Short mmCIF file of C-alpha atoms and ligand atoms in Angstrom, two decimals:
data_model
loop_
_atom_site.label_atom_id
_atom_site.label_comp_id
_atom_site.label_asym_id
_atom_site.label_seq_id
_atom_site.Cartn_x
_atom_site.Cartn_y
_atom_site.Cartn_z
CA MET A 1 -43.81 -51.27 98.68
CA LEU A 2 -40.15 -52.29 98.53
CA VAL A 3 -37.74 -49.35 98.86
CA LEU A 4 -34.03 -49.45 98.09
CA GLY A 5 -32.11 -46.94 100.24
CA ILE A 6 -28.71 -45.58 99.22
CA GLU A 7 -26.39 -43.62 101.52
CA THR A 8 -23.10 -42.15 100.25
CA SER A 9 -22.83 -38.78 102.00
CA CYS A 10 -19.43 -39.30 103.61
CA ASP A 11 -17.16 -42.30 104.18
CA GLU A 12 -19.69 -45.10 104.41
CA THR A 13 -21.39 -46.79 101.46
CA GLY A 14 -24.73 -48.03 102.78
CA VAL A 15 -27.60 -49.80 101.01
CA ALA A 16 -30.78 -51.31 102.44
CA LEU A 17 -34.13 -52.78 101.48
CA TYR A 18 -37.16 -51.66 103.47
CA ASP A 19 -40.55 -53.21 102.86
CA THR A 20 -43.53 -51.19 104.07
CA GLY A 21 -45.27 -54.43 105.04
CA ALA A 22 -42.48 -56.66 106.32
CA GLY A 23 -40.11 -53.96 107.68
CA LEU A 24 -36.34 -53.83 107.21
CA LEU A 25 -35.32 -56.82 105.06
CA GLY A 26 -31.60 -56.15 105.27
CA HIS A 27 -28.86 -53.56 105.12
CA THR A 28 -25.24 -53.69 104.02
CA LEU A 29 -22.47 -51.28 104.79
CA TYR A 30 -18.96 -50.76 103.54
CA SER A 31 -16.89 -48.49 105.75
CA GLN A 32 -13.95 -46.60 104.23
CA VAL A 33 -12.46 -45.94 107.68
CA ALA A 34 -9.32 -48.00 107.06
CA MET A 35 -8.60 -46.15 103.79
CA HIS A 36 -8.94 -42.67 105.36
CA ALA A 37 -7.16 -43.57 108.62
CA GLU A 38 -3.81 -43.21 106.89
CA TYR A 39 -4.58 -39.51 106.31
CA GLY A 40 -6.10 -38.83 109.76
CA GLY A 41 -9.47 -37.85 108.28
CA VAL A 42 -11.78 -38.22 105.29
CA VAL A 43 -10.23 -37.38 101.90
CA PRO A 44 -13.26 -36.35 99.78
CA GLU A 45 -11.91 -37.42 96.38
CA LEU A 46 -10.90 -40.86 97.68
CA ALA A 47 -14.33 -41.19 99.29
CA SER A 48 -16.13 -40.50 95.98
CA ARG A 49 -13.99 -42.95 94.04
CA ASP A 50 -14.52 -45.66 96.61
CA HIS A 51 -18.31 -45.18 96.55
CA VAL A 52 -18.11 -45.71 92.76
CA ARG A 53 -16.25 -48.99 93.35
CA ARG A 54 -18.52 -50.29 96.11
CA LEU A 55 -22.07 -49.20 95.44
CA LEU A 56 -23.15 -51.62 92.69
CA PRO A 57 -21.50 -54.78 94.10
CA LEU A 58 -22.94 -53.89 97.52
CA THR A 59 -26.43 -53.49 96.05
CA ARG A 60 -26.13 -56.81 94.23
CA SER A 61 -25.10 -58.66 97.38
CA LEU A 62 -27.88 -56.96 99.38
CA LEU A 63 -30.49 -58.15 96.86
CA GLU A 64 -29.01 -61.63 96.95
CA ASN A 65 -28.97 -61.76 100.77
CA CYS A 66 -32.59 -60.62 100.87
CA ALA A 67 -33.60 -63.02 98.09
CA ARG A 68 -34.95 -60.18 95.96
CA ARG A 69 -34.35 -59.10 92.36
CA LEU A 70 -33.78 -55.62 90.98
CA THR A 71 -37.24 -55.76 89.40
CA ASP A 72 -38.87 -56.26 92.83
CA ILE A 73 -37.87 -52.71 93.80
CA ASP A 74 -40.85 -50.30 93.85
CA ALA A 75 -39.03 -47.07 94.77
CA ILE A 76 -35.55 -45.72 95.45
CA ALA A 77 -34.42 -43.28 98.13
CA TYR A 78 -30.96 -41.76 98.25
CA THR A 79 -29.17 -39.22 100.42
CA GLN A 80 -29.35 -35.90 98.58
CA GLY A 81 -27.47 -33.94 101.24
CA PRO A 82 -25.90 -32.56 103.31
CA GLY A 83 -22.48 -34.13 102.86
CA LEU A 84 -19.50 -34.26 100.50
CA ALA A 85 -20.68 -33.15 97.05
CA GLY A 86 -18.70 -35.76 95.09
CA ALA A 87 -19.70 -38.59 97.41
CA LEU A 88 -23.36 -37.57 97.28
CA LEU A 89 -23.25 -37.47 93.47
CA VAL A 90 -22.32 -41.15 93.31
CA GLY A 91 -25.43 -42.22 95.24
CA ALA A 92 -27.62 -39.73 93.39
CA ALA A 93 -26.42 -40.89 89.95
CA VAL A 94 -26.92 -44.58 90.73
CA ALA A 95 -30.34 -43.94 92.32
CA ALA A 96 -31.58 -41.82 89.41
CA SER A 97 -30.31 -44.18 86.70
CA LEU A 98 -31.71 -47.27 88.40
CA ALA A 99 -35.05 -45.57 88.94
CA TYR A 100 -35.11 -44.52 85.29
CA ALA A 101 -34.32 -48.04 84.10
CA LEU A 102 -36.83 -49.67 86.46
CA LYS A 103 -39.46 -46.95 85.88
CA VAL A 104 -39.93 -46.43 89.62
CA PRO A 105 -40.07 -43.20 91.66
CA VAL A 106 -36.90 -41.81 93.23
CA ALA A 107 -36.69 -39.51 96.25
CA GLY A 108 -33.70 -37.47 97.42
CA LEU A 109 -33.58 -37.54 101.21
CA HIS A 110 -32.04 -35.31 103.86
CA HIS A 111 -29.33 -37.27 105.66
CA LEU A 112 -30.35 -35.91 109.07
CA GLU A 113 -33.97 -36.83 108.46
CA GLY A 114 -32.70 -40.38 108.05
CA HIS A 115 -30.93 -40.18 111.42
CA LEU A 116 -33.91 -38.44 113.01
CA LEU A 117 -36.44 -41.08 112.01
CA SER A 118 -34.15 -44.09 112.61
CA PRO A 119 -35.31 -44.61 116.25
CA LEU A 120 -38.71 -45.48 114.73
CA LEU A 121 -37.01 -48.66 113.48
CA ALA A 122 -36.48 -49.81 117.09
CA SER A 123 -39.02 -51.40 119.30
CA PRO A 124 -40.60 -49.88 121.28
CA ALA A 125 -40.68 -46.90 118.93
CA PRO A 126 -41.50 -43.29 119.87
CA ARG A 127 -44.69 -41.59 118.66
CA PHE A 128 -45.02 -38.08 117.27
CA PRO A 129 -44.55 -35.50 118.67
CA PHE A 130 -41.13 -35.85 120.28
CA VAL A 131 -37.91 -33.92 120.85
CA ALA A 132 -34.88 -35.19 118.95
CA LEU A 133 -31.25 -34.73 119.89
CA LEU A 134 -29.21 -35.07 116.70
CA VAL A 135 -25.55 -35.58 117.47
CA SER A 136 -23.36 -36.46 114.51
CA GLY A 137 -19.97 -35.55 113.12
CA GLY A 138 -21.35 -32.48 111.38
CA HIS A 139 -24.40 -31.49 113.45
CA THR A 140 -25.58 -30.97 117.00
CA GLN A 141 -29.21 -29.95 117.06
CA LEU A 142 -32.30 -30.18 119.20
CA MET A 143 -35.45 -30.45 117.09
CA ARG A 144 -39.13 -30.66 117.78
CA VAL A 145 -40.60 -33.37 115.56
CA ASP A 146 -44.36 -33.29 114.98
CA GLY A 147 -44.46 -35.71 112.08
CA VAL A 148 -42.58 -36.83 108.98
CA GLY A 149 -41.23 -33.64 107.41
CA ASP A 150 -42.39 -31.43 110.27
CA TYR A 151 -39.19 -30.43 112.05
CA GLN A 152 -38.61 -27.30 114.09
CA LEU A 153 -35.13 -26.31 115.19
CA LEU A 154 -34.98 -25.56 118.93
CA GLY A 155 -31.25 -25.10 119.31
CA GLU A 156 -27.91 -26.03 117.77
CA THR A 157 -24.18 -25.70 118.13
CA VAL A 158 -22.70 -22.30 117.43
CA ASP A 159 -19.33 -23.83 116.51
CA ASP A 160 -18.11 -27.47 116.51
CA ALA A 161 -20.52 -30.40 116.41
CA ALA A 162 -20.34 -32.88 119.31
CA GLY A 163 -18.86 -35.60 117.09
CA GLU A 164 -16.37 -33.12 115.66
CA ALA A 165 -15.29 -32.18 119.21
CA PHE A 166 -14.83 -35.87 120.03
CA ASP A 167 -12.79 -36.37 116.85
CA LYS A 168 -10.59 -33.28 117.29
CA THR A 169 -9.96 -33.99 120.98
CA ALA A 170 -9.09 -37.59 120.16
CA LYS A 171 -6.53 -36.31 117.68
CA LEU A 172 -4.98 -34.08 120.37
CA LEU A 173 -4.64 -37.19 122.52
CA GLY A 174 -2.89 -39.03 119.70
CA LEU A 175 -5.78 -41.44 119.07
CA PRO A 176 -6.39 -42.87 115.62
CA TYR A 177 -9.17 -41.68 113.27
CA PRO A 178 -12.12 -41.88 113.71
CA GLY A 179 -11.58 -40.43 117.15
CA GLY A 180 -15.04 -40.58 118.74
CA PRO A 181 -15.26 -44.30 119.47
CA ALA A 182 -11.51 -44.46 120.37
CA LEU A 183 -11.85 -41.60 122.86
CA ALA A 184 -14.96 -43.18 124.37
CA GLN A 185 -13.08 -46.42 124.84
CA LEU A 186 -10.09 -44.71 126.47
CA ALA A 187 -12.46 -42.77 128.74
CA GLN A 188 -13.72 -46.03 130.22
CA SER A 189 -10.49 -46.47 132.17
CA GLY A 190 -10.18 -42.79 133.14
CA ASN A 191 -11.24 -40.65 136.09
CA PRO A 192 -13.83 -38.09 134.86
CA LYS A 193 -13.30 -35.90 137.95
CA ARG A 194 -9.55 -35.40 137.66
CA PHE A 195 -9.63 -32.44 135.28
CA LYS A 196 -12.06 -29.56 135.68
CA LEU A 197 -13.13 -28.78 132.14
CA PRO A 198 -15.66 -26.08 131.21
CA ARG A 199 -19.35 -26.86 130.59
CA PRO A 200 -19.81 -24.41 127.69
CA MET A 201 -23.16 -22.59 127.52
CA LEU A 202 -24.65 -24.76 130.25
CA ALA A 203 -26.29 -21.70 131.79
CA SER A 204 -26.90 -19.80 128.55
CA GLY A 205 -30.66 -19.95 129.03
CA ASP A 206 -31.22 -21.20 125.49
CA LEU A 207 -30.86 -24.55 123.75
CA ASN A 208 -27.66 -23.77 121.87
CA PHE A 209 -24.32 -25.51 122.32
CA SER A 210 -20.67 -24.62 121.93
CA PHE A 211 -17.90 -27.20 121.96
CA SER A 212 -14.84 -25.54 120.49
CA GLY A 213 -13.75 -24.09 123.87
CA LEU A 214 -13.73 -27.56 125.36
CA LYS A 215 -11.32 -28.76 122.71
CA THR A 216 -9.11 -25.72 123.40
CA ALA A 217 -9.15 -26.50 127.14
CA VAL A 218 -7.90 -30.00 126.34
CA LEU A 219 -5.23 -28.55 124.07
CA THR A 220 -4.00 -26.39 126.97
CA LEU A 221 -3.86 -29.46 129.24
CA VAL A 222 -1.97 -31.53 126.68
CA ARG A 223 0.50 -28.73 125.94
CA GLY A 224 1.04 -27.95 129.62
CA ALA A 225 2.44 -31.35 130.54
CA ASP A 226 3.02 -34.17 128.09
CA PRO A 227 0.43 -36.56 129.57
CA ASP A 228 1.24 -40.20 130.25
CA ASN A 229 -1.31 -42.91 129.39
CA ASP A 230 -3.16 -42.61 132.71
CA ALA A 231 -3.46 -38.85 132.36
CA LYS A 232 -4.70 -39.27 128.78
CA ALA A 233 -7.44 -41.61 129.97
CA ASP A 234 -8.38 -39.10 132.68
CA ILE A 235 -8.49 -36.26 130.13
CA ALA A 236 -10.66 -38.40 127.82
CA ALA A 237 -13.04 -39.23 130.67
CA SER A 238 -13.20 -35.60 131.88
CA PHE A 239 -13.86 -34.38 128.33
CA GLN A 240 -16.57 -36.97 127.70
CA GLN A 241 -18.22 -36.14 131.02
CA ALA A 242 -18.31 -32.42 130.15
CA ILE A 243 -19.91 -33.01 126.74
CA VAL A 244 -22.39 -35.53 128.13
CA GLU A 245 -23.42 -33.19 130.96
CA VAL A 246 -24.20 -30.35 128.54
CA LEU A 247 -26.04 -32.59 126.05
CA VAL A 248 -28.15 -34.09 128.84
CA ALA A 249 -29.00 -30.75 130.49
CA LYS A 250 -30.08 -29.11 127.22
CA SER A 251 -32.08 -32.15 126.13
CA VAL A 252 -33.95 -32.17 129.44
CA SER A 253 -34.72 -28.44 129.07
CA ALA A 254 -35.95 -28.98 125.52
CA VAL A 255 -38.31 -31.80 126.50
CA ALA A 256 -39.66 -29.78 129.45
CA GLY A 257 -39.89 -26.56 127.42
CA GLU A 258 -41.96 -28.25 124.70
CA GLY A 259 -44.15 -29.98 127.31
CA LEU A 260 -43.41 -33.39 125.73
CA ASP A 261 -42.51 -36.71 127.29
CA GLN A 262 -40.30 -38.38 124.68
CA LEU A 263 -36.73 -37.77 123.64
CA VAL A 264 -35.16 -39.42 120.62
CA VAL A 265 -31.38 -39.56 120.25
CA ALA A 266 -29.87 -40.02 116.80
CA GLY A 267 -26.55 -39.66 114.96
CA GLY A 268 -23.14 -41.21 115.52
CA VAL A 269 -22.55 -39.78 119.02
CA GLY A 270 -25.82 -41.47 120.02
CA ALA A 271 -23.75 -44.67 120.09
CA ASN A 272 -21.80 -43.28 123.07
CA THR A 273 -22.46 -45.42 126.12
CA ALA A 274 -21.78 -42.68 128.70
CA LEU A 275 -24.31 -40.42 126.96
CA ARG A 276 -26.89 -43.20 126.84
CA GLU A 277 -26.44 -44.05 130.51
CA ALA A 278 -26.62 -40.43 131.67
CA LEU A 279 -29.67 -39.69 129.51
CA SER A 280 -31.55 -42.79 130.59
CA LYS A 281 -30.90 -42.02 134.26
CA LYS A 282 -32.02 -38.41 133.91
CA ALA A 283 -35.06 -39.38 131.85
CA GLN A 284 -36.21 -41.82 134.46
CA ARG A 285 -35.93 -39.16 137.16
CA SER A 286 -37.60 -36.48 135.07
CA GLY A 287 -40.42 -38.74 133.88
CA PHE A 288 -39.82 -38.88 130.15
CA ALA A 289 -38.94 -41.75 127.85
CA VAL A 290 -35.77 -41.86 125.76
CA PHE A 291 -35.41 -43.75 122.49
CA TYR A 292 -32.37 -44.71 120.44
CA PRO A 293 -31.96 -46.32 117.03
CA PRO A 294 -30.72 -49.91 117.11
CA GLN A 295 -26.97 -49.64 117.96
CA ASP A 296 -25.79 -50.60 114.44
CA LEU A 297 -28.02 -47.91 112.92
CA CYS A 298 -26.62 -45.00 115.00
CA THR A 299 -23.82 -44.18 112.59
CA ASP A 300 -24.34 -43.72 108.85
CA ASN A 301 -26.23 -46.51 107.09
CA GLY A 302 -28.59 -47.20 104.20
CA ALA A 303 -31.41 -48.51 106.40
CA MET A 304 -32.33 -45.09 107.75
CA ILE A 305 -32.52 -43.73 104.18
CA ALA A 306 -34.65 -46.64 102.92
CA PHE A 307 -36.94 -46.23 105.94
CA ALA A 308 -37.27 -42.43 105.74
CA GLY A 309 -37.77 -42.82 101.99
CA ALA A 310 -40.60 -45.29 102.55
CA LEU A 311 -42.30 -42.88 104.97
CA ARG A 312 -41.87 -40.00 102.55
CA LEU A 313 -43.10 -41.90 99.49
CA LYS A 314 -46.02 -43.39 101.42
CA GLY A 315 -47.05 -39.90 102.45
CA GLY A 316 -47.21 -38.96 98.77
CA ALA A 317 -44.12 -36.77 98.87
CA PRO A 318 -43.27 -35.51 95.40
CA ALA A 319 -40.74 -37.71 93.66
CA GLY A 320 -39.29 -36.89 90.28
CA THR A 321 -36.64 -38.03 87.88
CA GLY A 322 -33.25 -36.38 87.40
CA PHE A 323 -31.10 -35.58 90.39
CA THR A 324 -29.43 -32.89 92.39
CA VAL A 325 -27.29 -32.94 95.49
CA ARG A 326 -27.14 -30.36 98.27
CA ALA A 327 -23.82 -30.35 100.07
CA ARG A 328 -25.28 -27.78 102.50
CA TRP A 329 -28.89 -28.16 103.52
CA GLU A 330 -30.67 -27.21 106.76
CA LEU A 331 -33.14 -29.75 108.09
CA ASP A 332 -35.88 -27.29 108.97
CA GLU A 333 -35.94 -26.12 105.34
CA LEU A 334 -37.82 -29.37 104.67
CA ARG A 335 -40.97 -27.67 105.88
CA THR A 336 -41.00 -25.34 102.93
CA VAL A 337 -38.89 -27.05 100.27
CA SER A 338 -40.06 -30.12 98.36
CA ILE A 339 -37.68 -33.06 98.60
CA ALA A 340 -37.86 -34.28 95.03
O1 KG4 B 1 -23.78 -39.83 112.16
P1 KG4 B 1 -22.39 -40.15 111.85
O2 KG4 B 1 -22.01 -41.59 111.56
O3 KG4 B 1 -21.87 -39.35 110.61
C1 KG4 B 1 -22.26 -38.03 110.39
O4 KG4 B 1 -23.35 -37.87 109.79
O5 KG4 B 1 -21.51 -37.15 110.83
O6 KG4 B 1 -21.52 -39.60 113.06
C2 KG4 B 1 -20.14 -39.73 113.09
C3 KG4 B 1 -19.62 -39.08 114.36
C4 KG4 B 1 -18.11 -39.01 114.38
O7 KG4 B 1 -17.73 -37.72 114.80
C5 KG4 B 1 -17.74 -40.09 115.40
O8 KG4 B 1 -16.53 -39.83 116.05
C6 KG4 B 1 -18.91 -40.00 116.35
O9 KG4 B 1 -20.03 -39.83 115.51
N1 KG4 B 1 -19.05 -41.23 117.16
C7 KG4 B 1 -18.90 -41.26 118.50
C8 KG4 B 1 -19.09 -42.61 118.89
N2 KG4 B 1 -19.36 -43.35 117.77
C9 KG4 B 1 -19.33 -42.48 116.73
N3 KG4 B 1 -18.63 -40.30 119.39
C10 KG4 B 1 -18.56 -40.64 120.67
N4 KG4 B 1 -18.70 -41.90 121.14
C11 KG4 B 1 -18.97 -42.92 120.28
N5 KG4 B 1 -19.13 -44.16 120.76
ZN1 ZN B 2 -24.70 -39.19 109.69
#
């Protein structure tokens, strides 16, 4: 079965072809980062309009690169939510119309399910059940994953997401949008021990997170004394270290608490090298295995949607015509709500 995946939930237009026999045939991505950088963040209306411009040409070039025709497509999966409503509608409309014209099934997917299952595209791949740490721009969650569609929330952020904290802190340090990767790069030359930043909720006894206080602590530092470049690097490194420490500690508790021996890390912040190094070290010591998606599939992409769609459609998940989008949508609702 050849599945076309379409991702348009935010500022990346992603398309991919996944074949249930041959695996991922190809994926293509157009990032709107340069367009939004001028405004210091994503402008939803501009994002929607750009998806309209990019999606069909991108799909055509994907098919060409993979030496496939439109009529080879057996099913279509698109991101139904959560995300920006207008941006989601572009992917949903194209997916539904194409599916109607080709007379193939169409499935609306949860964006985080795409992230969550993307480590299964790597080799070696984890096996169910596992604990997943989802760290993106909009979410920070620990989930127990027992199978496709069987997700149980163990803990989540009570305020900012990890990626959001990276982005907001980067802004405070005068770094360009998107802040996460820029802050991580600056942190490489900094001293993570110079500034004592809080480790929010480290000892809270549950698996929840809080990151907004950390951003405020950085704001206090920046306001206190206009930092020079060295101090900025040290702040970046100290901030990154604090976030990484909390993410690692809670992930370890989740794996131990569930009595499992595999941790899967997904979402944009999963690309962070300091987090990967700290997690791998801790995992080795604690005797569990840690899995990541391939590096280019950490941030938003069409491949994870094509892949999750293939798993869903293979499992006989209901797929209908017509379309809806869900700008807000909790992942553990998937247990009770059909995805069609
Ligand atoms: O999963 P994603 O591409 O989009 C969402 O679904 O939100 O995640 C984007 C987030 C942004 O906040 C970005 O700053 C962060 O992931 N990010 C990083 C790194 N790469 C991306 N944060 C820290 N270090 C990185 N290397
Ligand atoms: Zn994402």
